mmCIF file of C-alpha atoms in Angstrom:
data_model
loop_
_atom_site.group_PDB
_atom_site.id
_atom_site.type_symbol
_atom_site.label_atom_id
_atom_site.label_comp_id
_atom_site.label_asym_id
_atom_site.label_seq_id
_atom_site.Cartn_x
_atom_site.Cartn_y
_atom_site.Cartn_z
ATOM 1 C CA MET A 17 -24.055 132.391 125.828
ATOM 2 C CA ALA A 18 -21.777 135.342 126.187
ATOM 3 C CA SER A 19 -21.218 134.515 129.823
ATOM 4 C CA ALA A 20 -20.253 130.913 128.964
ATOM 5 C CA VAL A 21 -17.677 132.072 126.423
ATOM 6 C CA SER A 22 -16.272 134.521 128.923
ATOM 7 C CA LEU A 23 -15.995 131.769 131.500
ATOM 8 C CA LEU A 24 -14.076 129.491 129.124
ATOM 9 C CA LEU A 25 -11.609 132.235 128.247
ATOM 10 C CA HIS A 26 -10.811 133.013 131.847
ATOM 11 C CA SER A 27 -10.434 129.349 132.858
ATOM 12 C CA SER A 28 -7.979 128.233 130.012
ATOM 13 C CA PRO A 29 -4.349 127.709 131.123
ATOM 14 C CA THR A 30 -1.782 130.305 130.183
ATOM 15 C CA THR A 31 0.746 129.422 127.482
ATOM 16 C CA ARG A 32 4.097 128.328 128.959
ATOM 17 C CA PRO A 33 7.405 128.483 127.093
ATOM 18 C CA LEU A 34 8.706 125.196 125.786
ATOM 19 C CA HIS A 35 12.221 125.667 127.250
ATOM 20 C CA ARG A 36 13.127 127.332 130.423
ATOM 21 C CA ALA A 37 15.852 129.812 129.989
ATOM 22 C CA GLY A 38 18.545 129.164 132.524
ATOM 23 C CA PRO A 39 21.150 131.560 133.814
ATOM 24 C CA PRO A 40 23.724 132.717 131.247
ATOM 25 C CA SER A 41 26.974 130.713 131.022
ATOM 26 C CA ARG A 42 29.995 132.028 132.873
ATOM 27 C CA LEU A 43 32.080 131.477 129.752
ATOM 28 C CA LEU A 44 29.745 133.680 127.704
ATOM 29 C CA CYS A 45 29.599 136.283 130.410
ATOM 30 C CA CYS A 46 33.424 136.470 130.636
ATOM 31 C CA PRO A 47 34.966 137.284 127.263
ATOM 32 C CA HIS A 48 38.530 136.899 128.547
ATOM 33 C CA ARG A 49 37.840 133.268 129.545
ATOM 34 C CA ARG A 50 36.433 132.514 126.112
ATOM 35 C CA ALA A 51 39.530 133.990 124.415
ATOM 36 C CA ALA A 52 41.841 131.974 126.683
ATOM 37 C CA LEU A 53 40.043 128.730 125.820
ATOM 38 C CA LEU A 54 40.288 129.416 122.082
ATOM 39 C CA SER A 55 43.988 130.244 122.291
ATOM 40 C CA HIS A 56 44.724 127.084 124.295
ATOM 41 C CA THR A 57 42.867 124.959 121.735
ATOM 42 C CA ALA A 58 44.764 126.583 118.858
ATOM 43 C CA VAL A 59 48.129 125.822 120.479
ATOM 44 C CA ALA A 60 47.316 122.264 121.534
ATOM 45 C CA THR A 61 45.999 121.187 118.111
ATOM 46 C CA PRO A 62 49.319 121.680 116.161
ATOM 47 C CA ARG A 63 51.206 119.913 118.923
ATOM 48 C CA LEU A 64 49.002 116.861 118.528
ATOM 49 C CA LEU A 65 49.356 116.966 114.740
ATOM 50 C CA LEU A 66 53.136 117.418 114.813
ATOM 51 C CA ALA A 67 53.789 114.810 117.473
ATOM 52 C CA ALA A 68 56.068 112.089 116.169
ATOM 53 C CA PRO A 69 54.481 108.663 115.812
ATOM 54 C CA PRO A 70 55.792 105.934 118.084
ATOM 55 C CA ARG A 71 58.949 104.325 116.757
ATOM 56 C CA ALA A 72 58.988 100.637 116.102
ATOM 57 C CA SER A 73 61.357 98.489 118.046
ATOM 58 C CA ASN A 74 64.622 97.646 116.305
ATOM 59 C CA ASN A 75 65.593 94.797 118.552
ATOM 60 C CA ASN A 76 65.185 92.271 115.740
ATOM 61 C CA ASN A 77 66.459 94.494 112.916
ATOM 62 C CA ASN A 78 70.125 93.646 112.244
ATOM 63 C CA SER A 79 70.050 94.080 108.468
ATOM 64 C CA GLY A 80 72.592 96.908 108.575
ATOM 65 C CA ALA A 81 75.200 94.922 110.522
ATOM 66 C CA VAL A 82 78.051 93.232 108.649
ATOM 67 C CA GLU A 83 78.670 89.683 109.775
ATOM 68 C CA ALA A 84 82.087 88.601 111.016
ATOM 69 C CA PRO A 85 82.849 86.196 108.115
ATOM 70 C CA ASP A 86 82.102 88.947 105.596
ATOM 71 C CA ARG A 87 84.427 91.321 107.427
ATOM 72 C CA LEU A 88 87.251 88.796 107.413
ATOM 73 C CA VAL A 89 86.906 87.863 103.739
ATOM 74 C CA ALA A 90 86.755 91.522 102.689
ATOM 75 C CA ALA A 91 89.831 92.387 104.748
ATOM 76 C CA VAL A 92 91.876 89.459 103.387
ATOM 77 C CA ALA A 93 91.123 90.579 99.819
ATOM 78 C CA TYR A 94 93.374 93.627 100.287
ATOM 79 C CA LEU A 95 96.362 91.348 100.805
ATOM 80 C CA TYR A 96 96.259 90.467 97.112
ATOM 81 C CA PRO A 97 97.335 93.840 95.617
ATOM 82 C CA PHE A 98 99.811 94.454 98.426
ATOM 83 C CA LEU A 99 101.600 91.131 97.989
ATOM 84 C CA ASP A 100 101.574 91.570 94.227
ATOM 85 C CA GLY A 101 103.270 94.965 94.503
ATOM 86 C CA ALA A 102 105.471 94.368 97.543
ATOM 87 C CA HIS A 103 108.587 94.339 95.339
ATOM 88 C CA HIS A 104 108.222 98.100 94.930
ATOM 89 C CA GLY A 105 109.304 98.512 98.535
ATOM 90 C CA ARG A 106 112.740 96.961 98.261
ATOM 91 C CA PHE A 107 114.505 100.320 98.622
ATOM 92 C CA LEU A 108 112.330 101.449 101.513
ATOM 93 C CA LEU A 109 112.723 98.170 103.371
ATOM 94 C CA ALA A 110 116.490 98.355 102.983
ATOM 95 C CA GLN A 111 116.659 101.901 104.336
ATOM 96 C CA PHE A 112 114.131 101.491 107.151
ATOM 97 C CA PRO A 113 114.232 98.049 108.846
ATOM 98 C CA PHE A 114 111.191 99.102 110.874
ATOM 99 C CA PHE A 115 108.956 98.224 107.925
ATOM 100 C CA SER A 116 110.505 94.753 107.715
ATOM 101 C CA SER A 117 109.643 94.007 111.340
ATOM 102 C CA LEU A 118 106.174 95.517 110.883
ATOM 103 C CA LEU A 119 105.410 93.297 107.914
ATOM 104 C CA GLY A 120 107.071 90.196 109.380
ATOM 105 C CA PRO A 121 103.753 88.400 110.097
ATOM 106 C CA LEU A 122 102.938 88.556 106.386
ATOM 107 C CA ALA A 123 106.082 86.647 105.383
ATOM 108 C CA PRO A 124 104.344 83.213 105.140
ATOM 109 C CA ALA A 125 101.613 84.685 102.955
ATOM 110 C CA ALA A 126 104.242 86.353 100.748
ATOM 111 C CA ARG A 127 106.132 83.092 100.259
ATOM 112 C CA LEU A 128 102.926 81.282 99.362
ATOM 113 C CA PHE A 129 101.937 84.060 96.991
ATOM 114 C CA HIS A 130 105.228 83.933 95.106
ATOM 115 C CA SER A 131 105.568 80.146 95.200
ATOM 116 C CA SER A 132 104.414 79.906 91.581
ATOM 117 C CA PRO A 133 104.253 82.410 88.713
ATOM 118 C CA LEU A 134 100.624 81.404 88.155
ATOM 119 C CA THR A 135 99.507 82.181 91.716
ATOM 120 C CA PRO A 136 98.820 85.923 91.177
ATOM 121 C CA PHE A 137 96.867 85.222 87.991
ATOM 122 C CA LEU A 138 94.821 82.449 89.614
ATOM 123 C CA LEU A 139 94.015 84.687 92.568
ATOM 124 C CA PHE A 140 92.939 87.421 90.176
ATOM 125 C CA LEU A 141 90.492 85.075 88.452
ATOM 126 C CA THR A 142 89.244 83.755 91.783
ATOM 127 C CA LEU A 143 88.550 87.180 93.230
ATOM 128 C CA TYR A 144 86.831 88.502 90.145
ATOM 129 C CA PHE A 145 84.733 85.555 88.996
ATOM 130 C CA ALA A 146 84.201 83.618 92.242
ATOM 131 C CA VAL A 147 83.700 86.604 94.561
ATOM 132 C CA VAL A 148 82.868 89.820 92.717
ATOM 133 C CA ARG A 149 80.455 88.195 90.246
ATOM 134 C CA ASN A 150 78.967 85.746 92.721
ATOM 135 C CA GLN A 151 75.941 87.605 94.085
ATOM 136 C CA GLN A 152 74.380 84.479 95.597
ATOM 137 C CA ALA A 153 77.327 83.479 97.793
ATOM 138 C CA PHE A 154 78.723 86.850 98.893
ATOM 139 C CA SER A 155 77.193 90.072 100.125
ATOM 140 C CA ARG A 156 77.662 93.393 98.402
ATOM 141 C CA PHE A 157 80.078 94.422 101.149
ATOM 142 C CA VAL A 158 82.449 91.578 100.286
ATOM 143 C CA ARG A 159 82.084 91.989 96.537
ATOM 144 C CA PHE A 160 82.722 95.722 96.622
ATOM 145 C CA ASN A 161 85.915 95.377 98.646
ATOM 146 C CA ALA A 162 87.112 92.482 96.498
ATOM 147 C CA MET A 163 86.529 94.608 93.407
ATOM 148 C CA GLN A 164 88.536 97.456 94.922
ATOM 149 C CA ALA A 165 91.409 95.043 95.546
ATOM 150 C CA VAL A 166 91.231 93.759 91.964
ATOM 151 C CA ALA A 167 91.128 97.284 90.527
ATOM 152 C CA LEU A 168 94.068 98.291 92.702
ATOM 153 C CA ASP A 169 96.067 95.352 91.385
ATOM 154 C CA VAL A 170 95.231 96.319 87.806
ATOM 155 C CA LEU A 171 96.671 99.780 88.465
ATOM 156 C CA LEU A 172 100.004 98.168 89.328
ATOM 157 C CA ILE A 173 100.511 97.567 85.619
ATOM 158 C CA PHE A 174 101.552 101.198 85.141
ATOM 159 C CA PRO A 175 104.349 101.383 87.751
ATOM 160 C CA ASP A 176 105.560 97.953 86.633
ATOM 161 C CA LEU A 177 105.834 99.166 83.035
ATOM 162 C CA LEU A 178 107.601 102.339 84.125
ATOM 163 C CA ALA A 179 110.029 100.362 86.272
ATOM 164 C CA GLN A 180 110.890 98.035 83.387
ATOM 165 C CA SER A 181 111.184 100.821 80.830
ATOM 166 C CA PHE A 182 113.054 103.470 82.793
ATOM 167 C CA ALA A 183 115.042 101.463 85.316
ATOM 168 C CA PRO A 184 118.437 103.155 85.797
ATOM 169 C CA THR A 185 121.542 101.203 84.915
ATOM 170 C CA SER A 186 123.584 102.547 87.815
ATOM 171 C CA ALA A 187 122.741 102.950 91.485
ATOM 172 C CA SER A 188 123.644 106.633 91.525
ATOM 173 C CA GLY A 189 122.615 109.882 89.962
ATOM 174 C CA VAL A 190 119.387 111.842 89.697
ATOM 175 C CA GLY A 191 117.634 109.176 87.644
ATOM 176 C CA PHE A 192 118.220 106.566 90.303
ATOM 177 C CA GLU A 193 116.902 108.861 93.038
ATOM 178 C CA VAL A 194 113.743 109.580 91.036
ATOM 179 C CA PHE A 195 113.261 105.887 90.385
ATOM 180 C CA GLN A 196 113.786 105.062 94.044
ATOM 181 C CA SER A 197 111.274 107.700 95.133
ATOM 182 C CA MET A 198 108.710 106.409 92.658
ATOM 183 C CA GLU A 199 109.077 102.840 93.880
ATOM 184 C CA SER A 200 108.816 103.855 97.527
ATOM 185 C CA THR A 201 105.715 105.948 96.808
ATOM 186 C CA VAL A 202 103.971 103.015 95.165
ATOM 187 C CA PHE A 203 104.832 100.759 98.082
ATOM 188 C CA LEU A 204 103.603 103.255 100.688
ATOM 189 C CA PHE A 205 100.364 103.719 98.776
ATOM 190 C CA LEU A 206 99.773 99.960 98.775
ATOM 191 C CA LEU A 207 100.630 99.767 102.460
ATOM 192 C CA VAL A 208 98.155 102.517 103.343
ATOM 193 C CA CYS A 209 95.462 100.821 101.264
ATOM 194 C CA LEU A 210 96.138 97.547 103.053
ATOM 195 C CA PHE A 211 95.852 98.989 106.555
ATOM 196 C CA TYR A 212 93.016 101.369 105.780
ATOM 197 C CA GLY A 213 90.963 98.941 103.699
ATOM 198 C CA GLY A 214 91.579 95.911 105.881
ATOM 199 C CA GLY A 215 91.064 97.823 109.125
ATOM 200 C CA ALA A 216 87.808 99.383 107.943
ATOM 201 C CA CYS A 217 86.492 95.997 106.820
ATOM 202 C CA LEU A 218 87.276 94.413 110.180
ATOM 203 C CA LEU A 219 85.290 97.213 111.827
ATOM 204 C CA GLY A 220 82.346 96.634 109.514
ATOM 205 C CA LYS A 221 82.848 99.892 107.614
ATOM 206 C CA THR A 222 83.032 100.292 103.839
ATOM 207 C CA PRO A 223 86.337 101.882 102.785
ATOM 208 C CA ARG A 224 86.512 103.933 99.622
ATOM 209 C CA LEU A 225 89.986 103.908 98.170
ATOM 210 C CA PRO A 226 91.076 106.769 95.927
ATOM 211 C CA ILE A 227 91.042 106.178 92.161
ATOM 212 C CA VAL A 228 89.469 102.700 92.354
ATOM 213 C CA ALA A 229 86.292 103.264 94.438
ATOM 214 C CA ASP A 230 84.186 104.625 91.582
ATOM 215 C CA ALA A 231 85.306 101.855 89.233
ATOM 216 C CA ALA A 232 84.448 99.227 91.835
ATOM 217 C CA GLU A 233 81.037 100.842 92.366
ATOM 218 C CA ARG A 234 80.206 100.494 88.691
ATOM 219 C CA GLN A 235 81.221 96.850 88.582
ATOM 220 C CA VAL A 236 79.306 95.728 91.664
ATOM 221 C CA MET A 237 75.557 95.602 91.075
#
């Protein structure tokens, strides 16, 4: 019996390991390679996170562009305050004929504007109620520039009142020189507003005239 047990013990297979241990990894054996891999991963990860997403194509996005009819209507609106206050330039036009030749193309519009005493008032109502308040028919670009032209024309009330109240009786003296300078200043201001406002509108830009821009901004929704 003892010999049979001894025979069974000697003939049983030896226990083998479940997994065969292979040779150690080169990465684990070389610490400097492991550090280089970790540093490369740390640098590449922020670059992937901070990379800008692909931009969408703007070939069909023309919402920011101002159409040609809107540019023309907005530019023509600045003729209204200039023609209404052109009489302030009578002294400047007499002294410098250059301005007369420069403004010669506007002569037909000036004659039509002053053809009736009601024309300025009718144009005022048209610009304000038919353009500025008409959000369905006109863009904000047109309405803002029309409102600037209307506000600029309203400001002409003050130099008109001063000219009627303090007009000198004689064409000489200090009072006449002050009055002449005031009239020429008003005319030059209107001329600059005409060229700056009209030119910017034709280029599709939004001009902001001094004094009246903030008032126009509040009126245009």
